[in-house]
Short mmCIF file of C-alpha atoms and ligand atoms in Angstrom, two decimals:
data_model
loop_
_atom_site.label_atom_id
_atom_site.label_comp_id
_atom_site.label_asym_id
_atom_site.label_seq_id
_atom_site.Cartn_x
_atom_site.Cartn_y
_atom_site.Cartn_z
CA MET A 1 -0.11 -0.06 0.22
CA GLU A 2 1.17 3.15 -0.86
CA PHE A 3 0.48 6.96 0.10
CA TYR A 4 -0.04 9.80 -2.40
CA ALA A 5 -0.03 13.37 -1.43
CA SER A 6 -1.35 14.92 -4.48
CA ASN A 7 -2.34 18.00 -5.79
CA THR A 8 -5.03 16.67 -8.31
CA PRO A 9 -8.70 18.27 -7.17
CA LEU A 10 -11.44 16.17 -6.48
CA LEU A 11 -12.88 16.44 -9.98
CA ASP A 12 -10.24 15.72 -12.01
CA TRP A 13 -8.64 11.95 -9.95
CA THR A 14 -9.76 9.18 -11.80
CA GLY A 15 -9.65 5.73 -10.27
CA ASP A 16 -11.41 3.34 -8.34
CA ALA A 17 -13.39 4.93 -5.45
CA LEU A 18 -13.41 8.51 -4.77
CA ILE A 19 -14.61 8.85 -1.01
CA ILE A 20 -15.06 12.92 0.33
CA GLY A 21 -15.73 13.72 4.03
CA LEU A 22 -18.28 15.89 4.44
CA SER A 23 -19.07 17.59 7.60
CA GLU A 24 -22.64 18.42 9.00
CA ASP A 25 -22.20 22.14 7.24
CA ALA A 26 -21.13 21.08 3.98
CA LEU A 27 -25.00 20.54 3.25
CA PRO A 28 -26.88 21.53 1.44
CA LEU A 29 -23.73 21.05 -1.64
CA SER A 30 -21.80 23.70 -2.84
CA GLY A 31 -18.95 24.66 -4.74
CA PRO A 32 -16.78 21.68 -6.33
CA LEU A 33 -19.43 19.59 -4.84
CA THR A 34 -22.08 20.20 -6.45
CA GLU A 35 -19.96 20.54 -10.06
CA LEU A 36 -19.14 16.76 -9.40
CA ASN A 37 -22.60 16.20 -8.37
CA ASP A 38 -23.60 17.66 -11.99
CA ARG A 39 -20.65 15.75 -13.93
CA LEU A 40 -22.32 12.41 -12.61
CA SER A 41 -25.59 13.31 -13.15
CA GLY A 42 -26.89 13.83 -9.70
CA LEU A 43 -25.83 11.11 -8.44
CA LEU A 44 -23.94 12.67 -5.37
CA GLN A 45 -27.40 14.13 -4.05
CA ASP A 46 -29.29 11.11 -4.96
CA LEU A 47 -26.80 8.87 -2.38
CA ILE A 48 -27.12 11.73 -0.09
CA ASP A 49 -31.18 11.72 -0.58
CA GLU A 50 -31.39 7.66 -0.21
CA VAL A 51 -29.45 7.09 2.89
CA GLU A 52 -30.31 10.31 4.40
CA PHE A 53 -26.90 11.19 5.30
CA THR A 54 -26.42 14.59 7.15
CA GLY A 55 -22.73 14.36 7.82
CA LYS A 56 -22.99 12.54 11.09
CA ASP A 57 -19.74 11.73 12.61
CA GLY A 58 -19.32 7.80 12.23
CA SER A 59 -21.63 7.88 9.57
CA SER A 60 -20.60 6.64 5.57
CA ALA A 61 -22.16 5.62 2.17
CA ILE A 62 -20.93 4.25 -0.89
CA THR A 63 -22.69 3.74 -4.39
CA ARG A 64 -21.47 2.38 -7.71
CA VAL A 65 -20.94 5.29 -10.41
CA GLY A 66 -22.39 4.15 -13.94
CA ALA A 67 -19.92 2.44 -16.55
CA GLY A 68 -17.71 5.55 -18.72
CA ALA A 69 -16.89 7.52 -15.54
CA SER A 70 -13.83 8.42 -14.37
CA ILE A 71 -14.62 6.80 -11.02
CA ARG A 72 -15.64 3.24 -10.01
CA LYS A 73 -17.13 4.27 -6.60
CA LEU A 74 -18.72 7.08 -4.74
CA GLY A 75 -18.17 7.05 -1.45
CA LEU A 76 -18.80 9.45 1.80
CA VAL A 77 -17.40 9.73 5.19
CA GLY A 78 -19.63 11.89 8.11
CA LEU A 79 -17.46 14.03 9.99
CA GLY A 80 -19.75 16.03 12.53
CA ALA A 81 -19.71 19.27 12.89
CA THR A 82 -17.31 21.48 11.55
CA ALA A 83 -15.86 23.21 14.53
CA ALA A 84 -15.99 19.76 16.59
CA ILE A 85 -13.47 18.31 13.83
CA THR A 86 -9.81 16.98 15.65
CA PRO A 87 -7.24 15.36 14.05
CA GLU A 88 -8.61 11.93 15.85
CA THR A 89 -11.74 12.85 13.47
CA LEU A 90 -9.63 12.61 10.62
CA ARG A 91 -7.85 9.18 11.37
CA ARG A 92 -11.16 7.46 12.33
CA ALA A 93 -12.72 9.32 8.77
CA ALA A 94 -9.77 7.95 6.79
CA ALA A 95 -9.59 4.57 8.51
CA ALA A 96 -14.09 4.56 7.52
CA ALA A 97 -12.79 5.10 4.02
CA ALA A 98 -10.22 2.83 3.68
CA ARG A 99 -12.12 0.21 5.14
CA LEU A 100 -15.28 0.95 2.38
CA ALA A 101 -12.59 0.96 -0.56
CA LYS A 102 -11.34 -2.41 0.43
CA LYS A 103 -14.53 -4.13 1.17
CA ASP A 104 -15.50 -3.10 -2.10
CA ARG A 105 -12.39 -4.45 -4.28
CA CYS A 106 -10.77 -1.11 -5.02
CA VAL A 107 -7.33 -0.88 -5.84
CA SER A 108 -7.26 2.87 -5.75
CA LEU A 109 -8.87 5.62 -3.55
CA GLY A 110 -8.88 8.99 -3.78
CA LEU A 111 -9.22 10.73 -0.53
CA SER A 112 -10.55 14.56 0.14
CA MET A 113 -11.14 15.92 2.96
CA PRO A 114 -11.31 18.94 4.43
CA LEU A 115 -8.01 20.34 6.87
CA VAL A 116 -8.05 19.88 10.18
CA GLN A 117 -6.19 23.30 12.36
CA ASP A 118 -5.89 24.90 9.00
CA ASP A 119 -2.53 22.62 8.97
CA ALA A 120 -2.82 20.65 5.46
CA ALA A 121 0.90 18.55 7.12
CA LEU A 122 -0.58 17.66 10.19
CA THR A 123 -4.00 16.82 7.98
CA THR A 124 -1.54 14.62 5.69
CA GLN A 125 -0.02 13.16 8.43
CA VAL A 126 -3.40 12.18 10.21
CA LEU A 127 -5.18 10.91 6.83
CA ALA A 128 -2.54 8.51 6.57
CA GLU A 129 -2.01 7.47 10.38
CA GLY A 130 -5.84 6.37 10.16
CA ALA A 131 -5.99 4.41 6.57
CA SER A 132 -2.71 2.44 7.08
CA LEU A 133 -3.50 1.75 10.95
CA ALA A 134 -6.92 0.44 9.80
CA LEU A 135 -5.66 -1.50 6.76
CA HIS A 136 -3.07 -3.50 9.04
CA GLN A 137 -3.92 -6.62 9.19
CA ASP A 138 -1.94 -9.55 11.28
CA ASN A 139 -2.70 -12.99 9.58
CA ARG A 140 1.04 -14.36 11.13
CA PHE A 141 -0.72 -17.31 13.30
CA LYS A 142 -3.41 -18.43 10.39
CA SER A 143 -2.49 -21.32 8.71
CA GLU A 144 -4.36 -19.95 5.12
CA ASP A 145 -3.96 -16.62 3.21
CA LYS A 146 -7.78 -15.64 2.93
CA SER A 147 -6.71 -12.38 1.17
CA ASN A 148 -4.66 -14.92 -1.51
CA GLY A 149 -6.63 -13.90 -4.86
CA LYS A 150 -8.26 -11.08 -3.58
CA VAL A 151 -7.90 -7.74 -5.03
CA ASN A 152 -5.70 -5.50 -2.84
CA LEU A 153 -6.24 -1.94 -1.92
CA GLU A 154 -3.01 -0.82 -3.30
CA GLN A 155 -2.91 3.44 -3.51
CA ILE A 156 -4.52 6.26 -1.43
CA HIS A 157 -4.07 9.13 -3.17
CA LEU A 158 -4.81 12.42 -0.47
CA LEU A 159 -6.17 15.06 -2.61
CA GLY A 160 -5.31 18.57 -2.44
CA LEU A 161 -1.94 17.75 -0.27
CA GLY A 162 0.20 17.57 -2.65
CA GLY A 163 3.73 18.49 -1.99
CA HIS A 164 3.58 16.78 1.95
CA ASP A 165 5.58 13.96 1.27
CA SER A 166 7.48 14.56 4.47
CA SER A 167 3.79 14.32 6.49
CA LEU A 168 3.66 10.99 4.98
CA HIS A 169 7.04 9.73 6.31
CA THR A 170 6.38 10.78 9.73
CA ALA A 171 3.04 8.94 9.47
CA GLN A 172 4.89 6.18 8.15
CA ALA A 173 7.64 5.96 10.96
CA ILE A 174 4.96 6.19 13.45
CA CYS A 175 2.87 3.57 12.32
CA ASP A 176 5.71 1.05 11.74
CA GLY A 177 6.43 1.78 15.73
CA ILE A 178 2.82 0.99 16.29
CA ILE A 179 2.46 -1.90 14.09
CA LEU A 180 5.23 -3.26 15.80
CA ALA A 181 3.50 -3.26 19.26
CA ARG A 182 -0.04 -4.64 17.94
CA GLU A 183 2.14 -7.31 16.69
CA LEU A 184 3.93 -7.58 20.06
CA VAL A 185 0.79 -7.79 21.63
CA SER A 186 -1.41 -10.49 19.53
CA ALA A 187 1.34 -12.69 19.61
CA PRO A 188 1.29 -15.33 22.29
CA ALA A 189 3.47 -16.02 25.44
CA ASN A 190 5.31 -19.00 23.31
CA VAL A 191 6.16 -16.64 20.74
CA VAL A 192 7.23 -13.63 22.33
CA THR A 193 9.49 -14.58 25.37
CA PRO A 194 11.69 -12.77 27.36
CA GLU A 195 14.19 -13.59 25.00
CA ALA A 196 12.25 -12.57 21.81
CA LEU A 197 11.48 -9.18 23.22
CA ALA A 198 15.22 -8.46 23.49
CA GLN A 199 15.19 -9.46 20.03
CA ALA A 200 12.49 -7.19 18.61
CA ALA A 201 15.10 -4.90 20.71
CA ALA A 202 17.93 -6.12 18.57
CA ASP A 203 16.21 -5.56 15.16
CA ILE A 204 15.31 -2.04 15.96
CA ALA A 205 18.72 -1.39 17.35
CA ALA A 206 20.47 -3.13 14.18
CA THR A 207 17.42 -0.88 11.79
CA HIS A 208 18.00 2.14 12.74
CA GLY A 209 21.13 2.46 14.61
CA LEU A 210 20.36 2.39 18.47
CA GLU A 211 22.96 1.59 21.03
CA LEU A 212 21.54 -1.83 23.15
CA GLU A 213 22.21 -3.22 26.07
CA VAL A 214 20.41 -6.19 27.27
CA LEU A 215 21.35 -7.60 30.72
CA ASP A 216 21.46 -11.25 31.60
CA GLN A 217 20.12 -12.26 34.88
CA GLU A 218 24.06 -12.40 36.41
CA GLN A 219 23.92 -8.35 35.37
CA CYS A 220 21.16 -7.94 36.78
CA GLU A 221 21.99 -10.04 40.34
CA ALA A 222 24.89 -7.82 40.29
CA LEU A 223 22.92 -4.95 40.22
CA GLY A 224 20.60 -6.32 43.06
CA MET A 225 18.10 -5.94 41.29
CA GLY A 226 15.98 -8.63 43.71
CA ALA A 227 12.68 -7.32 43.05
CA TYR A 228 12.30 -8.10 39.00
CA LEU A 229 14.81 -11.08 39.84
CA GLY A 230 11.99 -12.46 41.87
CA VAL A 231 9.14 -12.77 39.64
CA ALA A 232 11.31 -14.04 36.88
CA LYS A 233 12.45 -17.16 39.11
CA ALA A 234 10.13 -19.79 38.95
CA SER A 235 9.81 -19.71 34.86
CA GLU A 236 12.56 -21.66 32.21
CA LEU A 237 12.92 -18.74 30.78
CA PRO A 238 15.50 -16.47 31.75
CA PRO A 239 15.02 -12.74 32.08
CA LYS A 240 16.35 -10.09 30.00
CA PHE A 241 16.80 -6.96 30.91
CA ILE A 242 16.56 -4.29 27.74
CA HIS A 243 17.89 -0.86 27.61
CA LEU A 244 17.90 0.69 24.20
CA THR A 245 19.10 4.15 23.73
CA TYR A 246 17.96 6.88 21.23
CA LYS A 247 21.32 9.74 20.79
CA PRO A 248 20.44 12.47 18.73
CA ALA A 249 23.08 13.81 16.13
CA GLY A 250 24.72 16.68 18.47
CA THR A 251 24.50 17.69 22.19
CA PRO A 252 20.96 16.27 23.26
CA THR A 253 18.70 19.09 24.45
CA ARG A 254 16.58 16.76 27.00
CA LYS A 255 17.37 13.39 28.28
CA LEU A 256 13.91 11.15 28.41
CA ALA A 257 13.37 7.51 29.85
CA ILE A 258 10.16 5.54 28.77
CA VAL A 259 10.09 2.19 30.92
CA GLY A 260 7.40 -0.55 30.06
CA LYS A 261 6.06 -3.32 32.07
CA GLY A 262 7.21 -6.52 29.96
CA LEU A 263 5.90 -9.27 31.38
CA THR A 264 5.32 -12.08 28.57
CA PHE A 265 2.96 -13.89 30.47
CA ASP A 266 1.38 -13.46 33.50
CA SER A 267 -0.08 -16.70 35.73
CA GLY A 268 -0.29 -14.47 38.66
CA GLY A 269 2.44 -17.04 40.10
CA LEU A 270 1.71 -19.55 43.41
CA ASN A 271 -1.11 -16.66 43.61
CA ILE A 272 -2.12 -18.05 39.95
CA LYS A 273 -5.08 -17.02 38.10
CA VAL A 274 -7.80 -18.74 38.98
CA THR A 275 -10.55 -19.70 35.73
CA GLY A 276 -12.27 -16.40 34.72
CA SER A 277 -9.37 -14.21 35.65
CA GLY A 278 -8.67 -13.83 31.91
CA ILE A 279 -5.40 -16.20 32.67
CA GLU A 280 -5.30 -16.70 28.48
CA MET A 281 -5.28 -13.13 27.87
CA MET A 282 -2.20 -12.64 29.78
CA LYS A 283 0.03 -12.77 26.66
CA ILE A 284 -0.81 -8.84 26.60
CA ASP A 285 0.94 -8.10 29.94
CA MET A 286 3.82 -7.03 27.91
CA GLY A 287 1.99 -4.22 26.53
CA GLY A 288 3.93 -1.61 28.62
CA ALA A 289 7.55 -2.76 26.59
CA ALA A 290 5.65 -3.37 23.31
CA ALA A 291 4.41 0.95 23.54
CA THR A 292 8.52 1.25 24.83
CA LEU A 293 9.06 -0.60 21.69
CA GLY A 294 7.18 0.99 19.56
CA ALA A 295 8.00 4.33 20.01
CA ALA A 296 11.74 3.63 19.80
CA LYS A 297 11.38 1.90 16.16
CA ALA A 298 9.24 5.63 15.32
CA ILE A 299 11.57 7.84 17.47
CA ALA A 300 14.68 6.26 15.63
CA GLN A 301 13.56 7.41 12.35
CA LEU A 302 11.70 10.62 13.49
CA LYS A 303 15.69 11.98 15.00
CA PRO A 304 14.50 14.57 17.58
CA SER A 305 17.19 16.60 19.69
CA ALA A 306 16.13 14.84 22.87
CA GLU A 307 18.08 11.82 24.13
CA VAL A 308 15.43 8.59 24.91
CA HIS A 309 16.55 5.62 26.86
CA PHE A 310 13.57 2.92 26.39
CA ILE A 311 13.59 0.56 29.39
CA SER A 312 12.12 -2.84 29.74
CA ALA A 313 12.52 -5.86 32.45
CA ALA A 314 11.11 -8.48 30.97
CA ALA A 315 10.00 -11.76 32.65
CA GLU A 316 7.78 -13.93 33.01
CA ASN A 317 5.43 -14.82 35.50
CA MET A 318 5.24 -18.95 36.34
CA ILE A 319 4.81 -21.56 38.68
CA SER A 320 7.46 -23.99 39.62
CA GLY A 321 9.40 -25.30 43.03
CA ARG A 322 11.73 -22.38 42.56
CA ALA A 323 8.39 -20.05 42.56
CA LEU A 324 8.23 -17.13 44.86
CA ARG A 325 6.09 -17.84 47.83
CA PRO A 326 3.65 -15.40 48.76
CA GLY A 327 5.30 -14.05 52.01
CA ASP A 328 8.90 -14.05 50.62
CA ILE A 329 10.72 -10.54 51.30
CA LEU A 330 12.93 -9.15 48.37
CA THR A 331 15.41 -6.08 48.61
CA ALA A 332 15.10 -4.01 45.12
CA SER A 333 18.11 -2.08 43.73
CA ASN A 334 17.55 0.71 45.60
CA GLY A 335 17.92 -0.91 48.85
CA LYS A 336 14.24 -1.23 49.89
CA THR A 337 12.85 -4.52 50.72
CA ILE A 338 9.26 -6.15 49.69
CA GLU A 339 7.21 -8.41 51.44
CA VAL A 340 5.86 -10.27 48.30
CA ASN A 341 1.66 -10.93 49.83
CA ASN A 342 0.21 -11.54 46.84
CA THR A 343 2.72 -12.86 43.51
CA ASP A 344 0.08 -11.81 41.48
CA ALA A 345 1.43 -8.20 41.68
CA GLU A 346 4.05 -8.56 39.80
CA GLY A 347 4.50 -6.42 37.27
CA ARG A 348 5.11 -3.39 40.45
CA LEU A 349 8.21 -5.69 41.31
CA THR A 350 9.95 -5.68 37.62
CA LEU A 351 9.02 -2.07 37.39
CA ALA A 352 10.69 -1.21 40.86
CA ASP A 353 14.12 -2.35 39.59
CA ALA A 354 13.42 -0.79 35.96
CA LEU A 355 12.80 2.78 37.37
CA VAL A 356 15.61 2.45 39.86
CA PHE A 357 18.28 2.55 36.45
CA ALA A 358 16.03 4.81 34.94
CA GLU A 359 16.87 7.52 37.22
CA LYS A 360 20.73 6.15 37.98
CA LEU A 361 20.53 7.25 33.99
CA GLY A 362 20.03 11.02 35.14
CA VAL A 363 17.41 12.13 32.92
CA ASP A 364 15.41 14.72 32.88
CA ALA A 365 11.89 12.67 33.04
CA ILE A 366 10.67 8.90 33.22
CA VAL A 367 7.14 7.80 31.98
CA ASP A 368 6.19 4.08 32.44
CA LEU A 369 3.17 2.75 30.86
CA ALA A 370 2.14 -0.54 32.50
CA THR A 371 -0.52 -2.85 32.11
CA LEU A 372 -0.49 -3.00 35.72
CA THR A 373 -4.07 -3.47 37.88
CA GLY A 374 -7.71 -4.47 36.84
CA ALA A 375 -8.72 -2.43 38.96
CA CYS A 376 -7.79 0.30 36.48
CA ILE A 377 -10.14 -1.38 34.05
CA VAL A 378 -12.68 -1.18 36.56
CA ALA A 379 -12.40 1.90 36.94
CA LEU A 380 -11.99 3.50 33.32
CA GLY A 381 -13.36 0.63 31.63
CA ASP A 382 -11.30 -0.61 28.34
CA ASP A 383 -10.31 2.47 26.30
CA ILE A 384 -9.10 4.81 28.98
CA ALA A 385 -5.56 4.10 30.43
CA GLY A 386 -5.05 6.06 34.06
CA LEU A 387 -2.36 8.70 34.73
CA PHE A 388 -0.79 9.12 38.29
CA THR A 389 2.10 11.56 38.91
CA GLU A 390 2.80 14.59 40.99
CA ASN A 391 4.58 16.64 38.60
CA GLU A 392 1.98 19.15 37.16
CA ASP A 393 4.10 20.08 34.37
CA LEU A 394 4.29 16.15 33.14
CA ALA A 395 0.59 15.60 33.67
CA ALA A 396 0.11 18.61 31.10
CA ALA A 397 2.33 17.45 28.58
CA ILE A 398 1.11 13.84 28.21
CA ALA A 399 -2.41 15.12 28.47
CA THR A 400 -1.14 17.18 25.65
CA ALA A 401 0.45 14.93 23.65
CA ALA A 402 -2.12 12.37 24.28
CA THR A 403 -5.21 14.68 22.75
CA ALA A 404 -3.07 15.43 19.73
CA ALA A 405 -2.54 11.53 19.79
CA GLY A 406 -6.35 10.83 19.95
CA GLU A 407 -5.64 8.57 22.89
CA LYS A 408 -7.64 9.00 26.33
CA PHE A 409 -6.14 9.02 29.40
CA TRP A 410 -7.25 10.41 32.95
CA ARG A 411 -5.56 11.52 35.62
CA LEU A 412 -6.18 9.68 38.99
CA PRO A 413 -4.98 10.68 42.67
CA MET A 414 -1.94 9.46 44.00
CA GLU A 415 -3.63 9.80 47.64
CA GLU A 416 -0.56 9.39 50.49
CA LYS A 417 -2.75 7.73 53.06
CA TYR A 418 -3.42 5.16 51.11
CA PHE A 419 0.48 3.99 51.44
CA ASP A 420 -0.84 2.60 54.79
CA GLY A 421 -2.46 -0.25 53.14
CA LEU A 422 1.10 -1.14 52.05
CA LYS A 423 2.72 -0.97 55.75
CA SER A 424 4.35 -4.44 56.48
CA ILE A 425 5.33 -5.89 60.19
CA VAL A 426 8.44 -7.35 58.99
CA ALA A 427 9.61 -5.30 55.43
CA ASP A 428 9.81 -1.84 54.11
CA MET A 429 6.36 -2.20 52.47
CA LYS A 430 3.96 -5.01 51.13
CA ASN A 431 3.38 -5.51 47.48
CA THR A 432 -0.04 -5.34 47.75
CA GLY A 433 -2.39 -3.27 49.01
CA PRO A 434 -6.70 -4.04 49.90
CA ARG A 435 -9.02 -4.09 46.45
CA PRO A 436 -10.45 -0.77 47.06
CA GLY A 437 -8.48 1.56 45.33
CA GLY A 438 -5.98 -1.19 43.48
CA SER A 439 -4.57 0.85 41.17
CA ILE A 440 -3.74 4.25 43.58
CA THR A 441 -1.84 1.59 45.70
CA ALA A 442 0.23 0.44 42.78
CA ALA A 443 0.89 3.50 41.69
CA LEU A 444 1.57 4.34 45.36
CA PHE A 445 4.27 1.18 45.46
CA LEU A 446 5.96 2.83 42.49
CA LYS A 447 6.84 5.97 44.06
CA GLN A 448 9.27 4.33 46.26
CA PHE A 449 11.37 3.59 43.71
CA VAL A 450 11.93 7.11 42.07
CA THR A 451 13.12 9.73 44.28
CA SER A 452 13.24 13.68 42.40
CA THR A 453 12.93 12.90 39.13
CA PRO A 454 9.92 14.40 37.65
CA TRP A 455 8.05 10.70 36.63
CA VAL A 456 4.73 9.51 35.05
CA HIS A 457 2.77 5.77 35.30
CA LEU A 458 0.32 5.25 33.08
CA ASP A 459 -1.57 2.27 33.57
CA VAL A 460 -2.77 0.95 30.41
CA ALA A 461 -4.26 -2.13 31.36
CA GLY A 462 -7.74 -1.95 29.17
CA PRO A 463 -6.65 -0.09 26.49
CA VAL A 464 -3.85 -2.01 24.89
CA TRP A 465 -6.30 -4.94 23.74
CA THR A 466 -9.97 -4.92 21.49
CA GLU A 467 -11.93 -7.55 21.29
CA LYS A 468 -14.07 -5.41 18.25
CA GLU A 469 -12.95 -3.14 15.61
CA ASN A 470 -13.47 0.45 16.32
CA GLY A 471 -11.63 3.19 14.50
CA TYR A 472 -8.60 2.76 13.24
CA ASN A 473 -8.25 -0.33 15.30
CA ASN A 474 -8.70 -4.11 14.29
CA PRO A 475 -8.96 -6.41 17.12
CA GLY A 476 -6.07 -7.75 18.74
CA GLY A 477 -3.33 -5.42 19.87
CA THR A 478 -3.92 -2.04 19.45
CA GLY A 479 -0.58 -0.24 20.31
CA PHE A 480 -1.91 2.02 22.90
CA GLY A 481 0.69 4.07 23.70
CA VAL A 482 3.16 4.68 21.09
CA ARG A 483 1.57 8.04 19.72
CA THR A 484 0.89 9.76 22.63
CA LEU A 485 4.55 8.62 23.80
CA VAL A 486 6.37 9.84 20.09
CA GLN A 487 3.80 13.64 20.15
CA TRP A 488 5.44 13.75 23.74
CA VAL A 489 9.01 13.41 23.06
CA LEU A 490 8.69 15.47 19.90
CA ALA A 491 7.28 17.90 21.83
CA ALA A 492 9.87 18.02 24.75
CA ALA A 493 12.65 17.98 22.39
N1 BES B 501 -1.49 -7.84 34.56
C1 BES B 501 -2.10 -7.77 35.66
C2 BES B 501 -3.09 -6.81 35.46
C3 BES B 501 -4.37 -6.97 34.44
C4 BES B 501 -5.18 -7.70 34.71
C5 BES B 501 -3.64 -6.48 33.22
C6 BES B 501 -6.30 -7.28 33.60
C7 BES B 501 -4.44 -6.71 32.17
C8 BES B 501 -5.97 -6.97 32.25
C9 BES B 501 -1.69 -7.65 37.18
O1 BES B 501 0.06 -8.30 37.20
C10 BES B 501 -2.46 -7.94 38.11
O2 BES B 501 -2.72 -9.68 38.27
N2 BES B 501 -3.12 -7.18 39.18
C11 BES B 501 -3.58 -7.98 39.94
C12 BES B 501 -3.27 -7.19 41.29
C13 BES B 501 -3.72 -7.56 42.99
C14 BES B 501 -2.94 -8.69 43.02
C15 BES B 501 -3.59 -6.34 43.61
C16 BES B 501 -5.23 -7.11 39.83
O3 BES B 501 -4.81 -5.86 39.32
O4 BES B 501 -6.20 -8.31 39.79
MN1 MN B 502 -0.20 -10.12 37.90
ZN1 ZN B 503 0.76 -8.39 35.66
#
């Protein structure tokens, strides 16, 4: 599939499907659309009348154009009120258009959309993002390729956006990262092991020229990473501590760290997940690490002026004779001791040592992403991630990045009083508090491993996976977090 930023006016475009984004205020038809309607003998107005198309956000329609015309199909995608159009509206509209064209077996699509924020470069970027993410199909684990023999959508022409090829490159880099994250999350735990995550990091390093350091178990022991290694103990698969670094040419403007939870499978450990708890979905427990590596792949291509460290303490939470026992006490790499009252609260144990490692790098800010708590899904549902920080600037920066990215976060409080729930008789803290406020105590636990660096924790347990097609997402891993991270790094630099 190729994108073309084209100067061809919609009236002159020839190809399979011409799809036009129409806001509610664009009706009744006027200007070039009246002319298009006349040239098509009133077909555009007929389509509008037939399906009672009003331009409502999320609506769409498509019809066949008679023989002899310069296009084969004519489609409409509703954008809602003009004043309410955001970059995300256009991502979703482009996704809807690409899906319509694909379903109707079109090889080429001409897409005509209004500008968002009066910015042709941004418009080009978000249209390309929406369409390419919608068209991403992951059939790696199917024995037969059902698309074989069918025609494929091969060209998308973004009409009236000629000259914005660098925005196509930006979109391509971001989608590369998102698709990597999606595929890492969707792949099962017998494929994406800690070693495979490290290999994915090695591939990024080799392709895009980043530095990579992978610490094995002994090296982590030497650094005193007892919390992380406690989690990894029972598995037959060795832990891999991944540290990928992007360095800009010249002196970096800022130094940033992104830390992702990388549990390639979370059985719960000896506090094993019971039937009905979704144990079969726990391959997604490396969604934070997937977003971290996805962001690395994008950032390596976009080359911002900040230095960025991408970190994941990858492991598998399993049971065996070597397993961590409930009640065991672990010592993290900052010397703090943890009574593990629940082996299923393992993500925070791995993150503890990863955060200590990140802070030692002397970075200006740390963002962690983790599929950390079921409680966050209970609170915010599947589409919204939790955001925890005590740093107002960082909260604002992530919120701005997230809005531009079209990803949803909701800030939850770091209520210090709730740390009482983690008090231990024998150690500095327990790893698990009471059920109420479970996402908050998890964030307060992480806080014990960051001293002074501005830090934000993102609980992405809900949005890293979707059962249903939604906008540009297809069932499976969503790549959630990548766009916000990339946006944040570009803006922070
Ligand atoms: N990986 C899970 C959280 C999770 C749940 C992610 C559902 C995605 C979907 C995490 O390690 C976990 O097991 N959390 C426990 C914490 C509890 C033991 C305090 C939970 O949420 O139940
Ligand atoms: Mn768990
Ligand atoms: Zn987990």
